[in-house]
Each structure stands twice: as structure tokens, then as C-alpha cells.
Amino acid sequence: MKEFNINGAVMKCYPLTAAQRMHFYTIKFSPPQVLCIGTGVYVKQELDFVKLKEAIYKAYQMFETMRLRFVEDEDGTMYQYISPFEERDIPLNDFSNWKEEDVYKELSRRTSIPFERCNSPMNVVEMVKMPDGYNGIYSKIDHMTMDSSSIIGFSRTVIEIYCALVYGTAMPKPMMSYIAQLEKDLAYENDSEAKKRDEKFWMEEISRSEPMYTDFAGQGRLLTQRRENGNPEQRWARVVSRSPEASISVFHLDEYASVRLMKFCELNRVTMSSLLMMGMRTVLSKFNDDEKDVSVKCNVSRRGTLSEKNSGGTRIHFFPLRTIMEPEMTFLDGIKLIEAEQNKVFRHANYDPIELTRKRGEYWKIQPGASYESISLTYQPLTLKNNTVKMPEVDYKSYWYTNGVAAQPLYLTVMHRPDDNGLNFNFEYRTDAVTKQEMEFFYYYLCRVLFRGIEDENRTIGEILELI
Amino acid sequence: MLEKMRSIICNYVDIEPENITEESNLTDDLGLSSYDIMCVLGELEEEFGVTVNEAEIVDIHTIGEAMNYIKSLQN
């Protein structure tokens, strides 16, 4: 912890956590990255914008991490502190006479503008009048301060406070202390026994055997790099590039099909994330000559305790989830194997992912920017809609706006739609690494695997690979 | 052991301890995610001096099953 004089006040400033350093290194070493996450939550009814502004200010006071700022010391080391108040104006944007697609483009454009890193607010919240009678808020928040879980929490809190002010419902419960949780996280990183146990686990995982890179578009990338490097046994591939331009495509799985997946999970007592992971790794196997050894990046939100769930911040860590499956293994057994592997990852998920990537690269002597995973999966069961608020039944719309860049070739985030609980498959892809067609192809085969698998859980992986 | 489990689980979900029984389903009744469950088991490992096997716990769904599993490891 260090003290800085900021605007005449002495502020206690803390080092960054591993989750924050992950994002910081992205912008430092892979420019021009943008860390902004844009969201919009809109309801189809007239809003009292005076009360909504008041609700937003109250939500800022509740959420310390919405007032989180950064400062650099003379050596360029970044620290963080909480600014006591949010005093900026909260404007109202009137897009009511715009076309919806133009509003989406404009808000995506705003999301692509990065924040100043030091001594600057790391978010923007604005009130919005949308076309077709929808009204609500647009938020742009820096990923070094918040992640999807805490952003959803903030949006819900604004709505809860608004309802309390307008309808007399209960105010939301106070948040838990971000600083208290931060101190726990930093204590873990400071050579704790828990960290030593996690490090031992990950070193054993790394040294078990070398994984195999499997690409969502087939073997082309790996085979090309094997030729370029004169190494026919190469098992890794370079995935980063200097051009981070990205786009998002969203596929909406209808309610009936989504419910079939959820019922399968309920009946067989497996998690949705392990089902989705099984689908993904089977498609990767199919596209890579029925490869048995498949790794996918698994994003872990690390929100277990009430303090972790309710203190805001950015906590996502990513880890490789590797499985080796024979064709004789059944679909359900494959899901259970994934759950067991995922549980191991969860148990050791506090470890620094950047440190793990570095150690793995050193151990297997792979090039900088190389990986064994081409795609990452996040399953987000929370929605931006607050189902606990006693509000008149209204139509909701919610959006996640792209900031136009990505560090990895392909991210898949699967989220529930707030209105019908159907699933949206959000593919964020780097436009220099993935074509829209390749991504659509991947989604098509993912659905084929999932529905062939849940049709008969005793179907083997080999049978599914033949059928699709 | 039930009291200890109640105390640990109440750090993860906002629930009255008396509402946690041996029959409580970890996900359906208590609202624990698979990440929560792994964290709870980690704390139980430390509390009871045992080591859980990730492949064995995929079939644990209730508090009672978790307690029986921990007891089997102690034996």
C-alpha cells in the first residue's frame, strides 16, 4: 500500500490485483487495446429522469468500484484508490427519433473510446431515450474496475433504487467493502500458503504432458506454422496479432431449444457451462481431424463468498481447461469429466493467470503470443434484468456494446435473455483472425453437437462426430 | 459437522442457518454455484483435515451427501 497526494488530499493507494494486471498488460503490451465494456438497459415505459439521475448518483455512492481510479508512481507501477464522490453530470441522450441500428452504432462508437488511465473516472453512465418508447441507461465501464457480474449488479442496483424512489419499494442492501476484499486478494498474492498450494497444482498440470492446439477453423493455422517453423511436431500456435479490430455476432437460440438444454442439465444434474464446454470441445475435435486432446480457455468469475459477490470490482481469471477423450466415451461421461476438470480449475482459480501463461510458455518453450487454446468460453447466468424488483410488468431490452477490439481470436459468451430465458450466443471475434462465415460455421456445428448429445446422452463421442 | 457446514455456507449465500438441513440440495435449495461448492469443500478440507477428489464430488448434491463424503474421507 502506498500514499499519494491527489488533488491536495493524501490517498491510500493499493497495488493492482492479478485480474486487474491481466487487463493492464493487455493495453500496455498489445496496443491499441480498449478495455471498455458498454451496456444498455432499457424499459418500455416513461421514466422520471430526475429520479433516475438521483438513483444513479445513489448507486455510485453504494458501488465503491464505480469510483475506482488509478495512479502511477515514478517507476510506472500502477496503484488504485477510491474517489470519495461522483460529481460529474449525468446527461440525458434523446435518441427517440433515431433508427435503432444507428443508436447501436453510436453507442458502440462511444464504447470504443478508451478512458485516460491515471486520476480519471473509469466509467460513464448516461440516461437514454431510445426509439419505440424505450428508456433507460447506457454505461461504459473500464474492465480494470468492473466485470460483467459487477456491471450487472450496478445496473440492477440503479433500477432497484429508482423503483424505491418512485414506487416506494425497498432500497437495495448495502454493498460490501471493496477495500476489505481487495486486502484479502492482495494477502493471497503475497506468498500465502494458499497461493503456494495453487502454484504446486498448476505446475503439476503444466508438466503432465504438452497439450495440443486445436483451432475453431481447422488445422490450417497449426499446419502453416509447423511449416514456417520447420517443426512438424509443433503443438502450439501463435494467436495474437497487432491488429485487434473485433466484431460481435449474436445468435439467439429460441426459448424451446434453450429449455431443452436446461432440462437436460437438470435431469442429469450437470451444469450448463460443462454442457457448453462439451459441445465446444467436440466441435474443435471434429474440425481438427478428430483430435482427442482439446483445450479451451475457461473464464472463472471467482465470485463465491458474499464479499466476493457483493463488493464489485473485476475478478475474472481465465485458465486452460484440457480434456483428452476417447471416441468410445459417452456424451454424458464426457460432460462429467469436464465437470471434474472444471472443479479442479475452480479450486485453484485464485492463481495469477498471467503467471501461469508465462510458466507454461517457459516450460514447453513456446513462442511469445503462442497458445494451446483458440477460443474461450464464458457462461453468464445473470441477466441485466432485475427479477426481484416489484415493478409493473414491462418489456426490457438489454445490450452489450462492442468496443471494437479483442486480444484473442474468438470469445464465446453464452447468456440468458432476460425476457424469455432463452440463450444468446455472443461471439466476439478478431476480424483479422476469424471470418464471419467461420464463426457461423462454428455455431452451427456447436448446436448440432449439443442437440445430438442431449438427444441420447449415451451416444459416444465417436458416434456424434460421425452424425454431425 | 452440520453446524460447521452451516457456518461456512452462510459465507456464500444469504440464508438463515436453520434453513440449511441435511436434505437441502446444494444448488436447488441453497443456490450454490459449482464454483461456490468447490470453495465450500476447500474450507471443509481445511476444517476436517481431508482431501477431496474432484471426480468423486460431481455426484454430491445435498448437504447430507457432502457430510457422508467428508466422514468417509476421515475414516
CSV table of C-alpha atoms in Angstrom, one decimal, chain A residues 35-445:
chain,number,residue,atom,x,y,z
A,35,LEU,CA,-10.9,-2.1,-22.1
A,36,CYS,CA,-14.3,-0.5,-22.1
A,37,ILE,CA,-17.5,-2.6,-21.6
A,38,GLY,CA,-20.6,-1.0,-22.9
A,39,THR,CA,-24.1,-2.0,-21.7
A,40,GLY,CA,-27.6,-0.6,-22.2
A,41,VAL,CA,-30.7,-1.5,-20.1
A,42,TYR,CA,-34.0,0.0,-21.4
A,43,VAL,CA,-37.6,-0.5,-20.4
A,44,LYS,CA,-40.7,0.3,-22.4
A,45,GLN,CA,-42.2,2.9,-20.3
A,46,GLU,CA,-41.9,6.6,-19.4
A,47,LEU,CA,-39.3,7.2,-16.8
A,48,ASP,CA,-38.9,10.1,-14.3
A,49,PHE,CA,-35.4,11.2,-15.4
A,50,VAL,CA,-35.0,13.4,-12.3
A,51,LYS,CA,-35.5,10.4,-10.1
A,52,LEU,CA,-33.4,8.2,-12.4
A,53,LYS,CA,-30.5,10.7,-12.1
A,54,GLU,CA,-30.9,10.6,-8.3
A,55,ALA,CA,-30.9,6.8,-8.4
A,56,ILE,CA,-27.7,6.8,-10.5
A,57,TYR,CA,-25.9,9.1,-8.0
A,58,LYS,CA,-27.0,6.9,-5.1
A,59,ALA,CA,-25.8,3.8,-6.9
A,60,TYR,CA,-22.4,5.5,-7.4
A,61,GLN,CA,-22.2,6.0,-3.7
A,62,MET,CA,-23.0,2.4,-3.0
A,63,PHE,CA,-20.6,1.0,-5.5
A,64,GLU,CA,-17.0,1.9,-4.5
A,65,THR,CA,-15.6,0.4,-7.7
A,66,MET,CA,-17.6,2.8,-9.8
A,67,ARG,CA,-15.4,5.5,-8.1
A,68,LEU,CA,-12.2,3.5,-8.5
A,69,ARG,CA,-9.3,5.4,-10.1
A,70,PHE,CA,-5.6,4.7,-10.9
A,71,VAL,CA,-2.4,6.5,-10.3
A,72,GLU,CA,1.2,5.7,-11.4
A,73,ASP,CA,4.3,6.1,-9.3
A,74,GLU,CA,7.7,7.3,-10.6
A,75,ASP,CA,8.6,3.8,-11.7
A,76,GLY,CA,5.4,3.4,-13.8
A,77,THR,CA,3.8,1.0,-11.3
A,78,MET,CA,0.1,1.4,-11.2
A,79,TYR,CA,-1.9,1.7,-8.0
A,80,GLN,CA,-5.6,2.1,-7.3
A,81,TYR,CA,-7.8,4.3,-4.9
A,82,ILE,CA,-11.4,5.1,-4.3
A,83,SER,CA,-12.5,8.7,-5.1
A,84,PRO,CA,-14.9,9.8,-2.3
A,85,PHE,CA,-17.7,11.1,-4.6
A,86,GLU,CA,-19.1,11.1,-8.1
A,87,GLU,CA,-19.8,14.7,-9.1
A,88,ARG,CA,-20.0,14.6,-12.9
A,89,ASP,CA,-23.3,15.5,-14.5
A,90,ILE,CA,-25.3,12.5,-15.8
A,91,PRO,CA,-26.7,13.6,-19.2
A,92,LEU,CA,-29.8,12.6,-21.0
A,93,ASN,CA,-29.4,11.4,-24.6
A,94,ASP,CA,-32.5,11.7,-26.7
A,95,PHE,CA,-32.3,9.1,-29.4
A,96,SER,CA,-36.1,8.8,-29.7
A,97,ASN,CA,-36.1,9.9,-33.3
A,98,TRP,CA,-33.1,7.7,-34.4
A,99,LYS,CA,-33.2,4.3,-36.0
A,100,GLU,CA,-32.4,1.5,-33.5
A,101,GLU,CA,-29.4,0.3,-35.6
A,102,ASP,CA,-28.0,3.9,-35.7
A,103,VAL,CA,-28.3,4.1,-31.9
A,104,TYR,CA,-26.4,0.8,-31.6
A,105,LYS,CA,-23.6,2.1,-33.9
A,106,GLU,CA,-23.4,5.3,-31.9
A,107,LEU,CA,-23.2,3.7,-28.5
A,108,SER,CA,-20.7,1.1,-29.8
A,109,ARG,CA,-18.6,4.1,-31.1
A,110,ARG,CA,-18.7,5.7,-27.7
A,111,THR,CA,-17.7,2.3,-26.1
A,112,SER,CA,-14.7,2.2,-28.3
A,113,ILE,CA,-13.2,5.4,-26.9
A,114,PRO,CA,-10.8,4.5,-24.1
A,115,PHE,CA,-10.5,6.2,-20.7
A,116,GLU,CA,-7.5,8.1,-19.6
A,117,ARG,CA,-5.7,5.7,-17.3
A,118,CYS,CA,-4.5,7.9,-14.4
A,119,ASN,CA,-6.5,10.1,-12.0
A,120,SER,CA,-9.5,9.8,-14.2
A,121,PRO,CA,-13.0,8.4,-13.8
A,122,MET,CA,-13.2,4.9,-15.3
A,123,ASN,CA,-16.8,4.9,-16.4
A,124,VAL,CA,-19.6,6.9,-17.9
A,125,VAL,CA,-23.3,6.5,-17.1
A,126,GLU,CA,-25.9,8.3,-19.2
A,127,MET,CA,-29.6,8.3,-19.4
A,128,VAL,CA,-31.1,7.4,-22.7
A,129,LYS,CA,-34.4,7.8,-24.6
A,130,MET,CA,-34.4,5.1,-27.2
A,131,PRO,CA,-36.7,4.7,-30.2
A,132,ASP,CA,-40.0,3.0,-29.9
A,133,GLY,CA,-40.7,4.2,-26.4
A,134,TYR,CA,-37.8,2.5,-24.6
A,135,ASN,CA,-35.9,4.5,-21.9
A,136,GLY,CA,-33.0,3.6,-19.6
A,137,ILE,CA,-29.3,3.9,-19.0
A,138,TYR,CA,-26.2,3.3,-21.1
A,139,SER,CA,-23.0,2.6,-19.1
A,140,LYS,CA,-19.4,2.4,-20.4
A,141,ILE,CA,-17.1,0.9,-17.8
A,142,ASP,CA,-13.4,0.1,-17.8
A,143,HIS,CA,-12.6,-3.6,-17.4
A,144,MET,CA,-9.8,-2.8,-14.9
A,145,THR,CA,-12.5,-1.7,-12.5
A,146,MET,CA,-15.5,-4.0,-13.2
A,147,ASP,CA,-16.5,-7.2,-15.0
A,148,SER,CA,-19.8,-8.5,-16.3
A,149,SER,CA,-21.0,-9.7,-12.9
A,150,SER,CA,-20.4,-6.4,-11.1
A,151,ILE,CA,-21.7,-4.4,-14.1
A,152,ILE,CA,-25.0,-6.4,-14.0
A,153,GLY,CA,-25.0,-5.7,-10.2
A,154,PHE,CA,-24.7,-2.0,-10.8
A,155,SER,CA,-27.4,-1.8,-13.4
A,156,ARG,CA,-29.8,-3.8,-11.2
A,157,THR,CA,-28.9,-1.5,-8.2
A,158,VAL,CA,-29.8,1.6,-10.2
A,159,ILE,CA,-33.2,0.0,-11.2
A,160,GLU,CA,-33.9,-1.1,-7.6
A,161,ILE,CA,-33.1,2.4,-6.2
A,162,TYR,CA,-35.2,4.0,-8.9
A,163,CYS,CA,-38.1,1.8,-8.0
A,164,ALA,CA,-37.6,2.6,-4.3
A,165,LEU,CA,-37.7,6.3,-5.1
A,166,VAL,CA,-40.7,6.1,-7.5
A,167,TYR,CA,-42.8,3.2,-6.2
A,168,GLY,CA,-41.7,3.0,-2.5
A,169,THR,CA,-40.2,-0.5,-2.8
A,170,ALA,CA,-37.3,-1.5,-0.6
A,171,MET,CA,-33.9,0.1,-1.2
A,172,PRO,CA,-31.2,-2.5,-2.2
A,173,LYS,CA,-29.0,-3.8,0.6
A,174,PRO,CA,-25.7,-2.0,1.1
A,175,MET,CA,-22.7,-3.3,-0.8
A,176,MET,CA,-19.8,-5.0,0.9
A,177,SER,CA,-16.4,-3.3,1.2
A,178,TYR,CA,-14.3,-3.4,-2.0
A,179,ILE,CA,-11.2,-2.4,0.0
A,180,ALA,CA,-11.7,-5.3,2.5
A,181,GLN,CA,-12.0,-7.8,-0.3
A,182,LEU,CA,-9.0,-6.2,-2.1
A,183,GLU,CA,-6.9,-6.6,1.0
A,184,LYS,CA,-7.8,-10.3,1.1
A,185,ASP,CA,-6.9,-10.7,-2.6
A,186,LEU,CA,-3.6,-9.0,-2.1
A,187,ALA,CA,-2.8,-11.0,1.0
A,188,TYR,CA,-3.3,-14.2,-1.1
A,189,GLU,CA,-0.9,-12.9,-3.7
A,190,ASN,CA,1.7,-12.0,-1.0
A,191,ASP,CA,3.2,-15.5,-0.9
A,192,SER,CA,0.4,-17.1,1.1
A,193,GLU,CA,0.1,-20.8,1.8
A,194,ALA,CA,-3.0,-20.9,-0.4
A,195,LYS,CA,-1.0,-19.5,-3.3
A,196,LYS,CA,1.8,-22.0,-2.8
A,197,ARG,CA,-0.8,-24.8,-3.0
A,198,ASP,CA,-2.3,-23.4,-6.2
A,199,GLU,CA,1.1,-22.9,-7.7
A,200,LYS,CA,2.0,-26.6,-7.0
A,201,PHE,CA,-1.2,-27.7,-8.6
A,202,TRP,CA,-0.7,-25.7,-11.8
A,203,MET,CA,3.0,-26.7,-12.1
A,204,GLU,CA,1.9,-30.4,-11.9
A,205,GLU,CA,-0.8,-29.7,-14.6
A,206,ILE,CA,1.7,-27.9,-16.9
A,207,SER,CA,4.3,-30.6,-16.6
A,208,ARG,CA,1.8,-33.6,-17.1
A,209,SER,CA,2.2,-33.5,-20.9
A,210,GLU,CA,2.1,-31.0,-23.6
A,211,PRO,CA,-1.4,-30.0,-24.8
A,212,MET,CA,-2.4,-29.8,-28.5
A,213,TYR,CA,-3.6,-26.6,-30.2
A,214,THR,CA,-7.0,-27.0,-31.8
A,215,ASP,CA,-8.4,-24.2,-33.9
A,216,PHE,CA,-12.0,-23.3,-34.4
A,217,ALA,CA,-11.4,-23.0,-38.1
A,218,GLY,CA,-9.5,-26.3,-38.5
A,219,GLN,CA,-5.9,-27.4,-38.7
A,220,GLY,CA,-4.7,-24.7,-41.2
A,221,ARG,CA,-3.1,-22.3,-38.7
A,222,LEU,CA,-1.2,-25.0,-36.9
A,223,LEU,CA,0.0,-26.8,-40.1
A,224,THR,CA,1.1,-23.5,-41.6
A,225,GLN,CA,3.1,-22.6,-38.5
A,226,ARG,CA,4.6,-26.0,-38.4
A,227,ARG,CA,5.9,-25.5,-41.9
A,228,GLU,CA,7.1,-21.9,-41.2
A,229,ASN,CA,9.0,-23.1,-38.1
A,230,GLY,CA,10.3,-26.3,-39.7
A,231,ASN,CA,8.8,-28.3,-36.8
A,232,PRO,CA,6.3,-31.0,-37.8
A,233,GLU,CA,5.8,-31.9,-34.1
A,234,GLN,CA,4.8,-28.4,-33.0
A,235,ARG,CA,1.7,-28.5,-30.7
A,236,TRP,CA,1.2,-24.7,-30.1
A,237,ALA,CA,0.2,-21.9,-32.4
A,238,ARG,CA,0.6,-18.1,-32.4
A,239,VAL,CA,-2.7,-16.4,-31.8
A,240,VAL,CA,-2.1,-12.8,-31.1
A,241,SER,CA,-1.6,-10.1,-33.7
A,242,ARG,CA,-1.0,-6.4,-33.8
A,243,SER,CA,-4.5,-5.8,-35.3
A,244,PRO,CA,-7.1,-6.1,-32.6
A,245,GLU,CA,-10.1,-5.0,-34.5
A,246,ALA,CA,-13.1,-7.0,-33.5
A,247,SER,CA,-16.7,-7.5,-34.1
A,248,ILE,CA,-19.6,-9.2,-32.3
A,249,SER,CA,-22.2,-11.6,-33.7
A,250,VAL,CA,-25.1,-12.7,-31.6
A,251,PHE,CA,-27.1,-15.9,-32.2
A,252,HIS,CA,-30.4,-16.3,-30.5
A,253,LEU,CA,-31.3,-19.8,-29.6
A,254,ASP,CA,-35.0,-19.9,-29.3
A,255,GLU,CA,-36.8,-20.5,-26.0
A,256,TYR,CA,-37.9,-24.0,-26.7
A,257,ALA,CA,-34.4,-25.2,-27.8
A,258,SER,CA,-32.8,-23.4,-24.8
A,259,VAL,CA,-35.2,-25.0,-22.4
A,260,ARG,CA,-34.3,-28.4,-23.9
A,261,LEU,CA,-30.7,-27.8,-22.9
A,262,MET,CA,-31.6,-26.6,-19.5
A,263,LYS,CA,-33.9,-29.6,-18.9
A,264,PHE,CA,-31.1,-31.9,-19.9
A,265,CYS,CA,-28.8,-30.3,-17.3
A,266,GLU,CA,-31.5,-30.5,-14.6
A,267,LEU,CA,-32.3,-34.2,-15.4
A,268,ASN,CA,-28.7,-35.3,-15.5
A,269,ARG,CA,-27.6,-33.0,-12.7
A,270,VAL,CA,-24.8,-31.4,-14.8
A,271,THR,CA,-24.0,-27.7,-15.2
A,272,MET,CA,-24.8,-25.6,-18.3
A,273,SER,CA,-21.2,-24.5,-18.5
A,274,SER,CA,-19.9,-28.1,-18.7
A,275,LEU,CA,-22.6,-29.0,-21.3
A,276,LEU,CA,-21.5,-26.0,-23.4
A,277,MET,CA,-17.8,-26.9,-22.9
A,278,MET,CA,-18.5,-30.4,-24.0
A,279,GLY,CA,-20.2,-29.1,-27.2
A,280,MET,CA,-17.3,-26.7,-27.9
A,281,ARG,CA,-14.5,-29.3,-27.4
A,282,THR,CA,-16.4,-31.8,-29.6
A,283,VAL,CA,-16.6,-29.3,-32.4
A,284,LEU,CA,-12.9,-28.4,-32.0
A,285,SER,CA,-12.2,-32.2,-32.2
A,286,LYS,CA,-14.3,-32.5,-35.3
A,287,PHE,CA,-12.6,-29.6,-37.1
A,288,ASN,CA,-9.1,-30.9,-36.1
A,289,ASP,CA,-9.1,-34.4,-37.5
A,290,ASP,CA,-11.0,-35.9,-34.5
A,291,GLU,CA,-8.2,-34.8,-32.2
A,292,LYS,CA,-8.7,-36.3,-28.7
A,293,ASP,CA,-6.6,-33.7,-26.7
A,294,VAL,CA,-8.5,-30.5,-26.7
A,295,SER,CA,-8.1,-27.3,-24.6
A,296,VAL,CA,-10.5,-24.4,-24.3
A,297,LYS,CA,-10.0,-21.3,-22.2
A,298,CYS,CA,-12.4,-21.2,-19.3
A,299,ASN,CA,-13.2,-17.9,-17.7
A,300,VAL,CA,-13.9,-18.1,-14.0
A,301,SER,CA,-15.8,-15.2,-12.4
A,302,ARG,CA,-14.4,-16.0,-8.9
A,303,ARG,CA,-17.4,-14.8,-7.0
A,304,GLY,CA,-18.0,-17.3,-4.3
A,305,THR,CA,-18.3,-15.6,-0.8
A,306,LEU,CA,-20.8,-12.9,-0.2
A,307,SER,CA,-18.0,-10.4,0.0
A,308,GLU,CA,-16.7,-11.5,-3.5
A,309,LYS,CA,-20.3,-11.4,-4.9
A,310,ASN,CA,-21.2,-8.0,-3.4
A,311,SER,CA,-18.1,-5.8,-3.4
A,312,GLY,CA,-18.0,-5.0,-7.2
A,313,GLY,CA,-14.6,-5.0,-8.9
A,314,THR,CA,-13.1,-7.1,-11.6
A,315,ARG,CA,-12.4,-10.7,-10.7
A,316,ILE,CA,-12.4,-12.8,-13.8
A,317,HIS,CA,-9.4,-15.1,-14.3
A,318,PHE,CA,-9.0,-17.4,-17.3
A,319,PHE,CA,-7.5,-20.9,-17.3
A,320,PRO,CA,-6.9,-23.7,-19.8
A,321,LEU,CA,-9.5,-26.5,-19.5
A,322,ARG,CA,-7.9,-29.5,-21.1
A,323,THR,CA,-9.6,-32.9,-21.7
A,324,ILE,CA,-8.4,-36.0,-23.5
A,325,MET,CA,-11.4,-38.1,-24.6
A,326,GLU,CA,-11.5,-41.3,-26.5
A,327,PRO,CA,-14.2,-41.8,-29.1
A,328,GLU,CA,-15.8,-44.5,-27.0
A,329,MET,CA,-16.6,-42.1,-24.2
A,330,THR,CA,-20.3,-41.3,-23.9
A,331,PHE,CA,-21.5,-37.7,-24.2
A,332,LEU,CA,-22.7,-37.7,-20.6
A,333,ASP,CA,-19.4,-39.2,-19.3
A,334,GLY,CA,-17.6,-36.5,-21.2
A,335,ILE,CA,-19.6,-33.8,-19.5
A,336,LYS,CA,-18.8,-35.3,-16.1
A,337,LEU,CA,-15.1,-35.5,-17.0
A,338,ILE,CA,-15.3,-31.8,-17.9
A,339,GLU,CA,-17.1,-31.0,-14.6
A,340,ALA,CA,-14.3,-32.8,-12.7
A,341,GLU,CA,-11.6,-30.9,-14.6
A,342,GLN,CA,-13.6,-27.6,-14.1
A,343,ASN,CA,-13.8,-28.3,-10.4
A,344,LYS,CA,-10.0,-28.6,-10.2
A,345,VAL,CA,-9.7,-25.2,-12.1
A,346,PHE,CA,-12.2,-23.6,-9.6
A,347,ARG,CA,-10.2,-24.9,-6.6
A,348,HIS,CA,-7.1,-23.2,-7.9
A,349,ALA,CA,-8.6,-20.2,-9.7
A,350,ASN,CA,-7.1,-17.5,-7.5
A,351,TYR,CA,-3.7,-18.1,-9.1
A,352,ASP,CA,-2.4,-15.4,-11.4
A,353,PRO,CA,-3.4,-16.4,-15.0
A,354,ILE,CA,-0.6,-14.3,-16.5
A,355,GLU,CA,2.0,-16.0,-14.3
A,356,LEU,CA,0.5,-19.4,-15.3
A,357,THR,CA,0.7,-18.5,-19.0
A,358,ARG,CA,4.3,-17.4,-18.6
A,359,LYS,CA,5.3,-20.5,-16.7
A,360,ARG,CA,3.6,-22.8,-19.2
A,361,GLY,CA,5.3,-21.0,-22.1
A,362,GLU,CA,8.7,-21.3,-20.4
A,363,TYR,CA,8.2,-25.0,-19.6
A,364,TRP,CA,7.2,-26.0,-23.1
A,365,LYS,CA,9.5,-23.4,-24.8
A,366,ILE,CA,6.7,-21.9,-26.9
A,367,GLN,CA,7.0,-18.5,-28.7
A,368,PRO,CA,5.6,-15.4,-27.1
A,369,GLY,CA,2.0,-14.9,-28.1
A,370,ALA,CA,1.5,-18.6,-28.7
A,371,SER,CA,-1.2,-20.7,-27.0
A,372,TYR,CA,-2.8,-24.1,-27.0
A,373,GLU,CA,-6.3,-22.6,-26.9
A,374,SER,CA,-8.0,-20.8,-29.8
A,375,ILE,CA,-11.3,-20.0,-28.1
A,376,SER,CA,-12.6,-19.0,-24.6
A,377,LEU,CA,-16.0,-19.7,-23.1
A,378,THR,CA,-17.9,-17.7,-20.5
A,379,TYR,CA,-21.3,-18.7,-19.3
A,380,GLN,CA,-23.1,-15.8,-17.6
A,381,PRO,CA,-26.3,-16.9,-15.9
A,382,LEU,CA,-27.1,-13.4,-14.6
A,383,THR,CA,-29.1,-11.0,-16.7
A,384,LEU,CA,-29.3,-7.3,-16.7
A,385,LYS,CA,-33.0,-7.6,-15.8
A,386,ASN,CA,-33.7,-7.4,-12.1
A,387,ASN,CA,-36.3,-10.0,-11.4
A,388,THR,CA,-36.6,-9.1,-7.7
A,389,VAL,CA,-37.9,-5.7,-8.2
A,390,LYS,CA,-41.6,-5.1,-7.7
A,391,MET,CA,-42.0,-3.1,-10.9
A,392,PRO,CA,-45.0,-3.1,-13.2
A,393,GLU,CA,-44.5,-5.7,-15.9
A,394,VAL,CA,-42.6,-4.0,-18.6
A,395,ASP,CA,-40.7,-5.0,-21.7
A,396,TYR,CA,-36.9,-5.0,-21.2
A,397,LYS,CA,-34.2,-4.6,-23.8
A,398,SER,CA,-30.6,-5.0,-22.9
A,399,TYR,CA,-27.4,-4.7,-24.9
A,400,TRP,CA,-23.7,-5.4,-24.6
A,401,TYR,CA,-21.9,-3.0,-27.0
A,402,THR,CA,-18.7,-4.0,-28.6
A,403,ASN,CA,-15.6,-1.7,-28.1
A,404,GLY,CA,-14.3,-2.8,-31.5
A,405,VAL,CA,-11.2,-4.6,-30.3
A,406,ALA,CA,-10.2,-8.0,-28.9
A,407,ALA,CA,-6.9,-9.6,-27.8
A,408,GLN,CA,-7.9,-13.2,-28.6
A,409,PRO,CA,-9.2,-14.5,-31.8
A,410,LEU,CA,-12.6,-15.7,-30.5
A,411,TYR,CA,-14.6,-15.4,-27.3
A,412,LEU,CA,-17.9,-17.1,-26.8
A,413,THR,CA,-20.1,-15.7,-24.1
A,414,VAL,CA,-23.4,-17.6,-23.5
A,415,MET,CA,-26.0,-15.5,-21.7
A,416,HIS,CA,-29.7,-15.9,-20.8
A,417,ARG,CA,-32.1,-13.4,-22.4
A,418,PRO,CA,-34.0,-11.5,-19.7
A,419,ASP,CA,-37.4,-11.7,-21.4
A,420,ASP,CA,-37.8,-15.4,-22.2
A,421,ASN,CA,-34.7,-17.0,-20.6
A,422,GLY,CA,-33.6,-18.3,-24.0
A,423,LEU,CA,-29.8,-18.4,-24.7
A,424,ASN,CA,-27.8,-15.9,-26.6
A,425,PHE,CA,-24.5,-17.0,-28.0
A,426,ASN,CA,-22.3,-13.9,-28.2
A,427,PHE,CA,-19.3,-14.4,-30.4
A,428,GLU,CA,-16.7,-11.6,-30.2
A,429,TYR,CA,-14.1,-12.3,-32.8
A,430,ARG,CA,-11.0,-10.6,-34.2
A,431,THR,CA,-11.7,-9.7,-37.8
A,432,ASP,CA,-8.1,-10.5,-38.9
A,433,ALA,CA,-8.3,-14.0,-37.4
A,434,VAL,CA,-11.8,-15.1,-38.0
A,435,THR,CA,-14.2,-14.7,-40.8
A,436,LYS,CA,-17.9,-14.2,-40.1
A,437,GLN,CA,-18.5,-17.4,-42.1
A,438,GLU,CA,-16.1,-19.5,-39.9
A,439,MET,CA,-17.8,-18.2,-36.8
A,440,GLU,CA,-21.3,-19.0,-38.1
A,441,PHE,CA,-20.0,-22.5,-39.1
A,442,PHE,CA,-18.7,-23.0,-35.6
A,443,TYR,CA,-22.1,-22.0,-34.0
A,444,TYR,CA,-23.9,-24.3,-36.5
A,445,TYR,CA,-21.8,-27.3,-35.5
